Structure formats: C-alpha cells, structure tokens
Short mmCIF file of C-alpha atoms (C1' of nucleotides) in Angstrom, two decimals:
data_model
loop_
_atom_site.label_atom_id
_atom_site.label_comp_id
_atom_site.label_asym_id
_atom_site.label_seq_id
_atom_site.Cartn_x
_atom_site.Cartn_y
_atom_site.Cartn_z
CA MET A 1 -1.65 10.33 7.40
CA ALA A 2 -0.80 13.14 9.42
CA VAL A 3 3.06 13.37 8.09
CA ASN A 4 5.12 11.32 5.84
CA LYS A 5 7.70 9.51 8.12
CA LYS A 6 9.63 7.23 4.61
CA GLY A 7 12.93 9.17 4.85
CA GLU A 8 12.91 8.44 8.83
CA PHE A 9 14.35 4.90 7.43
CA ASP A 10 17.66 3.80 5.57
CA PRO A 11 18.40 4.46 2.06
CA LYS A 12 18.76 1.05 0.97
CA GLU A 13 15.22 -0.19 2.74
CA ILE A 14 13.84 2.78 0.61
CA GLU A 15 15.38 1.51 -2.33
CA LEU A 16 14.20 -1.96 -1.85
CA ALA A 17 10.06 -0.44 -0.98
CA GLU A 18 10.30 1.72 -3.78
CA LEU A 19 11.13 -1.08 -6.13
CA ALA A 20 8.62 -3.62 -4.57
CA LYS A 21 6.02 -1.01 -4.55
CA ALA A 22 6.98 -0.98 -8.48
CA ILE A 23 5.61 -3.90 -9.17
CA SER A 24 3.19 -3.58 -6.16
CA HIS A 25 0.32 -3.74 -8.79
CA PRO A 26 -1.16 -6.42 -11.50
CA ALA A 27 -1.12 -4.23 -13.95
CA ARG A 28 2.65 -3.13 -13.85
CA ILE A 29 3.31 -7.12 -13.49
CA ALA A 30 1.71 -8.06 -16.71
CA ILE A 31 2.88 -4.94 -18.30
CA LEU A 32 5.99 -6.37 -17.18
CA LYS A 33 5.63 -9.77 -18.43
CA THR A 34 4.20 -8.96 -21.76
CA ILE A 35 7.27 -6.68 -22.33
CA SER A 36 10.03 -9.40 -21.82
CA GLU A 37 7.73 -12.35 -23.37
CA ARG A 38 8.05 -9.59 -26.70
CA ASN A 39 11.28 -8.23 -25.21
CA ALA A 40 10.40 -5.32 -26.56
CA CYS A 41 7.05 -3.27 -27.78
CA ILE A 42 5.39 -0.27 -28.70
CA CYS A 43 3.12 1.19 -26.00
CA GLY A 44 -0.38 0.01 -28.07
CA GLU A 45 0.36 -3.11 -28.02
CA ILE A 46 0.55 -3.31 -24.06
CA VAL A 47 -2.62 -1.43 -24.45
CA ASP A 48 -4.51 -3.49 -26.27
CA VAL A 49 -3.84 -6.34 -23.97
CA MET A 50 -4.81 -4.63 -21.14
CA PRO A 51 -8.06 -4.09 -19.70
CA LEU A 52 -7.76 -0.54 -19.20
CA ALA A 53 -7.66 3.01 -20.96
CA GLN A 54 -4.10 4.09 -22.45
CA SER A 55 -4.08 6.93 -20.54
CA THR A 56 -4.12 4.54 -17.76
CA VAL A 57 -1.70 2.63 -19.00
CA SER A 58 0.85 5.35 -19.82
CA GLN A 59 0.83 5.69 -16.04
CA HIS A 60 1.65 2.31 -15.32
CA LEU A 61 4.54 2.89 -17.89
CA ARG A 62 5.95 5.87 -16.36
CA GLU A 63 5.81 4.52 -13.32
CA LEU A 64 8.19 1.38 -14.10
CA VAL A 65 10.31 4.28 -16.19
CA ASN A 66 10.83 6.16 -12.75
CA ALA A 67 11.46 2.81 -10.88
CA GLY A 68 13.93 1.90 -13.24
CA LEU A 69 12.06 -1.84 -14.74
CA ILE A 70 11.86 -0.12 -18.23
CA LYS A 71 13.39 1.60 -20.72
CA GLY A 72 11.42 3.49 -23.24
CA THR A 73 12.47 5.19 -26.47
CA ILE A 74 10.85 7.14 -29.03
CA ASP A 75 10.43 5.93 -32.81
CA GLY A 76 8.77 8.03 -34.68
CA PRO A 77 5.10 8.81 -33.04
CA LYS A 78 5.49 5.54 -31.04
CA SER A 79 7.33 4.37 -28.00
CA CYS A 80 8.94 1.18 -27.54
CA TYR A 81 9.92 -0.06 -24.07
CA CYS A 82 11.92 -3.34 -23.04
CA ILE A 83 13.47 -4.29 -19.70
CA ASN A 84 16.19 -2.89 -18.35
CA TRP A 85 17.12 -5.81 -16.66
CA GLU A 86 20.04 -4.18 -14.68
CA THR A 87 17.75 -3.11 -12.41
CA PHE A 88 15.59 -6.83 -12.01
CA LYS A 89 19.69 -7.90 -10.86
CA LYS A 90 19.80 -4.92 -8.64
CA PHE A 91 16.74 -5.45 -7.02
CA GLU A 92 17.42 -9.53 -6.71
CA MET A 93 20.39 -8.24 -5.29
CA ILE A 94 19.21 -6.03 -2.33
CA PHE A 95 16.81 -8.95 -1.70
CA GLY A 96 19.41 -11.16 -0.76
CA GLN A 97 21.47 -8.65 1.18
CA PHE A 98 18.31 -8.82 3.52
CA PHE A 99 16.59 -11.68 3.61
CA ASN A 100 18.51 -14.69 1.89
CA LYS A 101 21.19 -13.99 4.20
CA ALA A 102 18.99 -13.97 7.78
CA LYS A 103 17.60 -17.30 6.29
CA ASP A 104 20.64 -19.40 6.95
CA PHE A 105 19.52 -18.79 11.10
CA GLU A 106 16.15 -20.59 10.08
CA ASP A 107 16.18 -23.56 11.87
CA LYS A 108 17.55 -21.81 15.65
CA ARG A 109 15.62 -20.58 17.98
CA ASN A 110 11.97 -19.75 16.40
CA CYS A 111 9.42 -18.67 18.74
CA CYS A 112 6.37 -19.91 16.17
CA MET B 1 -10.45 5.28 -8.97
CA ALA B 2 -13.58 5.04 -10.33
CA VAL B 3 -13.79 1.58 -10.00
CA ASN B 4 -10.96 -1.42 -8.92
CA LYS B 5 -9.50 -3.31 -11.46
CA LYS B 6 -7.51 -5.15 -9.57
CA GLY B 7 -9.31 -9.01 -10.11
CA GLU B 8 -8.99 -8.79 -14.20
CA PHE B 9 -5.92 -9.79 -14.04
CA ASP B 10 -4.54 -13.17 -13.78
CA PRO B 11 -4.50 -14.74 -10.07
CA LYS B 12 -0.35 -15.31 -10.53
CA GLU B 13 0.21 -11.28 -10.58
CA ILE B 14 -2.48 -11.06 -7.88
CA GLU B 15 -0.68 -12.48 -5.94
CA LEU B 16 2.96 -11.78 -7.09
CA ALA B 17 1.37 -8.14 -6.31
CA GLU B 18 0.19 -8.50 -3.08
CA LEU B 19 3.36 -9.85 -1.91
CA ALA B 20 5.03 -6.90 -3.13
CA LYS B 21 2.94 -4.41 -1.82
CA ALA B 22 3.44 -5.94 1.97
CA ILE B 23 7.48 -5.39 1.48
CA SER B 24 6.59 -1.66 -0.71
CA HIS B 25 7.13 0.46 2.39
CA PRO B 26 10.55 1.23 4.57
CA ALA B 27 8.69 0.53 7.62
CA ARG B 28 7.76 -3.29 6.92
CA ILE B 29 11.10 -3.50 5.66
CA ALA B 30 12.82 -2.58 8.54
CA ILE B 31 10.77 -4.73 10.70
CA LEU B 32 11.28 -7.87 8.84
CA LYS B 33 14.87 -6.95 9.11
CA THR B 34 14.33 -6.64 12.52
CA ILE B 35 12.90 -9.90 13.35
CA SER B 36 15.21 -11.97 11.08
CA GLU B 37 18.12 -10.68 12.33
CA ARG B 38 17.05 -11.45 16.62
CA ASN B 39 15.53 -15.00 14.34
CA ALA B 40 11.75 -13.39 16.37
CA CYS B 41 11.05 -10.99 18.83
CA ILE B 42 8.54 -9.45 20.19
CA CYS B 43 6.06 -6.39 19.39
CA GLY B 44 7.48 -4.29 22.10
CA GLU B 45 11.29 -4.79 20.83
CA ILE B 46 10.18 -3.52 17.28
CA VAL B 47 8.56 -0.54 18.34
CA ASP B 48 11.55 0.23 20.18
CA VAL B 49 13.62 0.36 16.98
CA MET B 50 11.18 2.12 14.82
CA PRO B 51 10.27 6.27 14.80
CA LEU B 52 6.54 5.34 14.42
CA ALA B 53 3.58 4.95 17.03
CA GLN B 54 2.87 1.52 18.17
CA SER B 55 -0.68 1.51 16.83
CA THR B 56 1.00 1.99 13.48
CA VAL B 57 3.94 -0.77 14.07
CA SER B 58 0.28 -3.09 15.37
CA GLN B 59 -0.75 -1.63 11.65
CA HIS B 60 1.99 -3.00 10.25
CA LEU B 61 2.68 -6.06 11.59
CA ARG B 62 -0.77 -7.32 10.79
CA GLU B 63 -0.30 -6.61 6.99
CA LEU B 64 2.93 -8.53 7.12
CA VAL B 65 0.55 -11.93 8.88
CA ASN B 66 -2.12 -11.23 6.27
CA ALA B 67 0.42 -10.99 4.07
CA GLY B 68 1.92 -14.72 5.55
CA LEU B 69 4.98 -12.90 5.48
CA ILE B 70 5.70 -13.19 9.13
CA LYS B 71 3.89 -15.50 11.83
CA GLY B 72 2.85 -14.60 14.97
CA THR B 73 1.92 -16.20 18.36
CA ILE B 74 0.49 -14.19 21.99
CA ASP B 75 3.00 -15.17 24.84
CA GLY B 76 1.07 -13.41 27.69
CA PRO B 77 0.58 -10.59 27.19
CA LYS B 78 3.09 -10.19 24.62
CA SER B 79 3.17 -11.26 20.31
CA CYS B 80 6.20 -13.14 19.36
CA TYR B 81 6.26 -12.13 15.47
CA CYS B 82 8.95 -14.75 13.31
CA ILE B 83 9.39 -14.65 9.65
CA ASN B 84 7.68 -16.83 7.43
CA TRP B 85 10.02 -18.57 4.97
CA GLU B 86 8.10 -20.44 3.35
CA THR B 87 6.28 -17.24 1.35
CA PHE B 88 9.44 -16.08 1.02
CA LYS B 89 10.37 -19.07 -1.26
CA LYS B 90 7.60 -18.38 -2.38
CA PHE B 91 7.84 -15.15 -3.28
CA GLU B 92 11.46 -15.48 -5.11
CA MET B 93 9.75 -18.65 -7.15
CA ILE B 94 6.67 -17.02 -8.90
CA PHE B 95 9.23 -13.65 -9.08
CA GLY B 96 11.32 -16.51 -10.94
CA GLN B 97 9.28 -17.40 -13.20
CA PHE B 98 8.16 -14.49 -14.31
CA PHE B 99 10.82 -12.31 -14.95
CA ASN B 100 14.03 -14.82 -14.80
CA LYS B 101 12.98 -16.96 -17.70
CA ALA B 102 12.75 -14.30 -20.17
CA LYS B 103 15.98 -13.08 -18.95
CA ASP B 104 17.70 -15.59 -21.43
CA PHE B 105 16.37 -13.78 -24.18
CA GLU B 106 18.46 -10.26 -23.08
CA ASP B 107 20.62 -10.21 -25.59
CA LYS B 108 17.62 -10.90 -28.41
CA ARG B 109 15.97 -8.36 -30.16
CA ASN B 110 15.77 -4.74 -28.29
CA CYS B 111 14.93 -1.82 -29.23
CA CYS B 112 16.09 -0.07 -26.07
"C1'" DT C 1 -1.20 22.65 -45.11
"C1'" DT C 2 -4.88 19.41 -43.55
"C1'" DG C 3 -6.10 14.74 -41.25
"C1'" DT C 4 -4.07 10.59 -39.00
"C1'" DT C 5 -2.06 8.17 -35.60
"C1'" DT C 6 0.67 7.57 -31.09
"C1'" DA C 7 1.13 7.88 -27.10
"C1'" DA C 8 2.08 11.54 -23.02
"C1'" DT C 9 -0.22 14.46 -19.95
"C1'" DC C 10 -4.03 17.35 -17.25
"C1'" DG C 11 -7.57 17.52 -14.14
"C1'" DT C 12 -10.75 14.87 -11.40
"C1'" DA C 13 -12.97 11.52 -8.97
"C1'" DT C 14 -12.61 7.83 -5.74
"C1'" DA C 15 -10.05 4.21 -2.92
"C1'" DT C 16 -6.05 2.80 -0.72
"C1'" DT C 17 -3.13 3.38 2.65
"C1'" DT C 18 -0.63 5.28 6.21
"C1'" DG C 19 -0.49 7.56 10.80
"C1'" DC C 20 -1.59 8.49 15.45
"C1'" DG C 21 -4.54 8.87 19.71
"C1'" DA C 22 -7.58 7.01 22.06
"C1'" DT C 23 -9.76 2.55 23.98
"C1'" DA C 24 -9.96 -2.12 24.80
"C1'" DA C 25 -8.41 -6.66 25.81
"C1'" DA C 26 -5.18 -9.72 28.29
"C1'" DC C 27 -2.88 -11.09 31.41
"C1'" DA C 28 1.12 -10.51 35.74
"C1'" DA C 29 1.77 -8.68 40.00
"C1'" DT C 30 1.32 -6.68 44.20
"C1'" DA D 1 -9.46 -6.47 43.98
"C1'" DT D 2 -6.30 -3.07 42.36
"C1'" DT D 3 -2.18 -1.44 39.19
"C1'" DG D 4 1.01 -1.66 35.70
"C1'" DT D 5 2.04 -3.56 31.39
"C1'" DT D 6 1.79 -4.87 26.09
"C1'" DT D 7 -0.58 -5.02 22.18
"C1'" DA D 8 -4.87 -4.97 19.45
"C1'" DT D 9 -8.65 -2.34 17.12
"C1'" DC D 10 -11.39 1.58 16.42
"C1'" DG D 11 -12.77 6.33 14.26
"C1'" DC D 12 -10.05 10.22 12.39
"C1'" DA D 13 -6.96 12.90 9.60
"C1'" DA D 14 -4.19 13.78 5.89
"C1'" DA D 15 -1.50 11.94 1.88
"C1'" DT D 16 -1.49 8.82 -2.16
"C1'" DA D 17 -2.85 5.50 -5.64
"C1'" DT D 18 -5.44 4.63 -9.33
"C1'" DA D 19 -8.36 5.22 -13.43
"C1'" DC D 20 -11.00 7.67 -17.15
"C1'" DG D 21 -11.90 11.24 -20.52
"C1'" DA D 22 -10.32 15.35 -22.66
"C1'" DT D 23 -6.97 17.33 -24.18
"C1'" DT D 24 -2.35 18.73 -25.89
"C1'" DA D 25 2.35 17.51 -29.26
"C1'" DA D 26 4.48 14.97 -32.21
"C1'" DA D 27 5.79 12.42 -36.57
"C1'" DC D 28 3.77 11.89 -40.67
"C1'" DA D 29 1.29 11.27 -44.78
"C1'" DA D 30 -1.69 12.46 -48.07
#
DNA sequence: TTGTTTAATCGTATATTTGCGATAAACAAT
DNA sequence: ATTGTTTATCGCAAATATACGATTAAACAA
C-alpha cells in the first residue's frame, strides 16, 4: 500500500482489530491453546509441540505478549508464559459492544 | 517467509484464525459496524463513510463475504450487503470452545 | 573459568496484505 | 444509442507478516 490508513479509524475499532490480528494466525491460536490447557508453560514446551522453528515461535510469543493476551516471566534460563484472562474478557466485551447489540435487529428489514 | 506453514495446524484452529483475520483490520470492523447499525446497506453508503477509495472498500467487502461474515445481493446496478449472523454465532462458539472452557482453571497453578 | 541449556533478537528471503487509479460491466435514464 | 451511475476487478507499488538460521545473552552447572 502507498500509505497506512489504519490510524484514520476509531480507537476502539483499532483496539479490536489489533486483538483480532493477534489471534489471526493458527500458530498463535495453537500456542494460546497449549498454554491454557496446561495453565502455564515454558517456551521450550511450546516449541516442542509446534511445527515451527524456535525463533519463529519466539516471535509469535512476543506478538501475543504485545497484544496483552499472554504474560511472561523469566524463570532462570527459562521463560514461563500464561494466559492474561483480563485481555480475553476485554476482547469479548469490545466484540460484544460492536456486534451483539446490533443482533437484536436481526429479523428487521434485511435485504439479503 | 520461505514456506507457508499454516496448513500444518488443526482445521478448527485454521477456521478460527481465518475468522479473526477477517476482522483484524479497522476498516473491516468499521464496515461491519456500519452495515449492522443500518441493518443493511448498499456499497455506496459504506464508501461515503470510509476514508478509503471505492476500490479498496470493495476489496474489504469481498474479504468479508469470503469469510462468510456478510452476505451481498446485486440490486440493479447497486449492491446490498448485510450481516451474516450465523457466522458470528459460529465465531463466538469456536472462540468459546478454545478459550472459555479453559477459563475455569483461571485460579490454578499460574506461574506469572 | 568453561561449557551447557534456554530463549530472545538480528538479518534476510519470501509471501501476503493494503491501497489506489484505471478499466470494465451492468443497468438506468435520457 | 448515448450518457451517467454504481460497483467489481485488474495491475501495480509499497508496507507488513511469516519463517528460518545464526548469533547473542543470560543463568546455571561442572
């Protein structure tokens, strides 16, 4: 694209879009699933389960941290990650604000 | 990237990732919001509200159609779009399957 | 110290997305 | 028939994302 127009939109829309983007890759969903099933796990465990190189997994983990979907703590030479449920709640809330409210009008004048 | 590894993951994870990707851009969220507020609207109305060129809006609309989040019908020279609530329900369901169940373990052994 | 393990980061190649103008296609109105 | 309106698609440029190997840094053990 010539220029990035993302900044032209409403902050709430941008926030929702960024959360959605964080879970818009199957690798990141698999990572979130792995962490949530074990309720916490170190980076190495995730790498073992994933069909990706260590550096790639690390990159995906950083994106999830940046989006606020997971938290990480350094534990010796290892890194431990767990789900940040606060952000998941926020995601569901914003998602609902945008779409569930309008769902009430579901059976009104629809053209298609 | 050298190769695309997305196919290596679970079909459910891929499906969820694709739905998330469809709403991972503020323009597409703004489009969805506009359509859901009016409960249906023609392409031109969306273009007027959006800070993007007509061709770009059309492209975003196509992506939303491909993801199944909206439906479109041709009405003379105009095109009418409305929300496909079925897909939104499916989205919430799959999302819940992945993450809400695990939320029960929220207060168990967390390392961070 | 030296070596080992673990994970983040850097550099790079390639794929995908985003955005626009130009064009085409379908129809309405004159 | 010609003109105008509306929207989809094509072709291109630029920005981002994805993936990997190599390197680095940090913690710890021998």
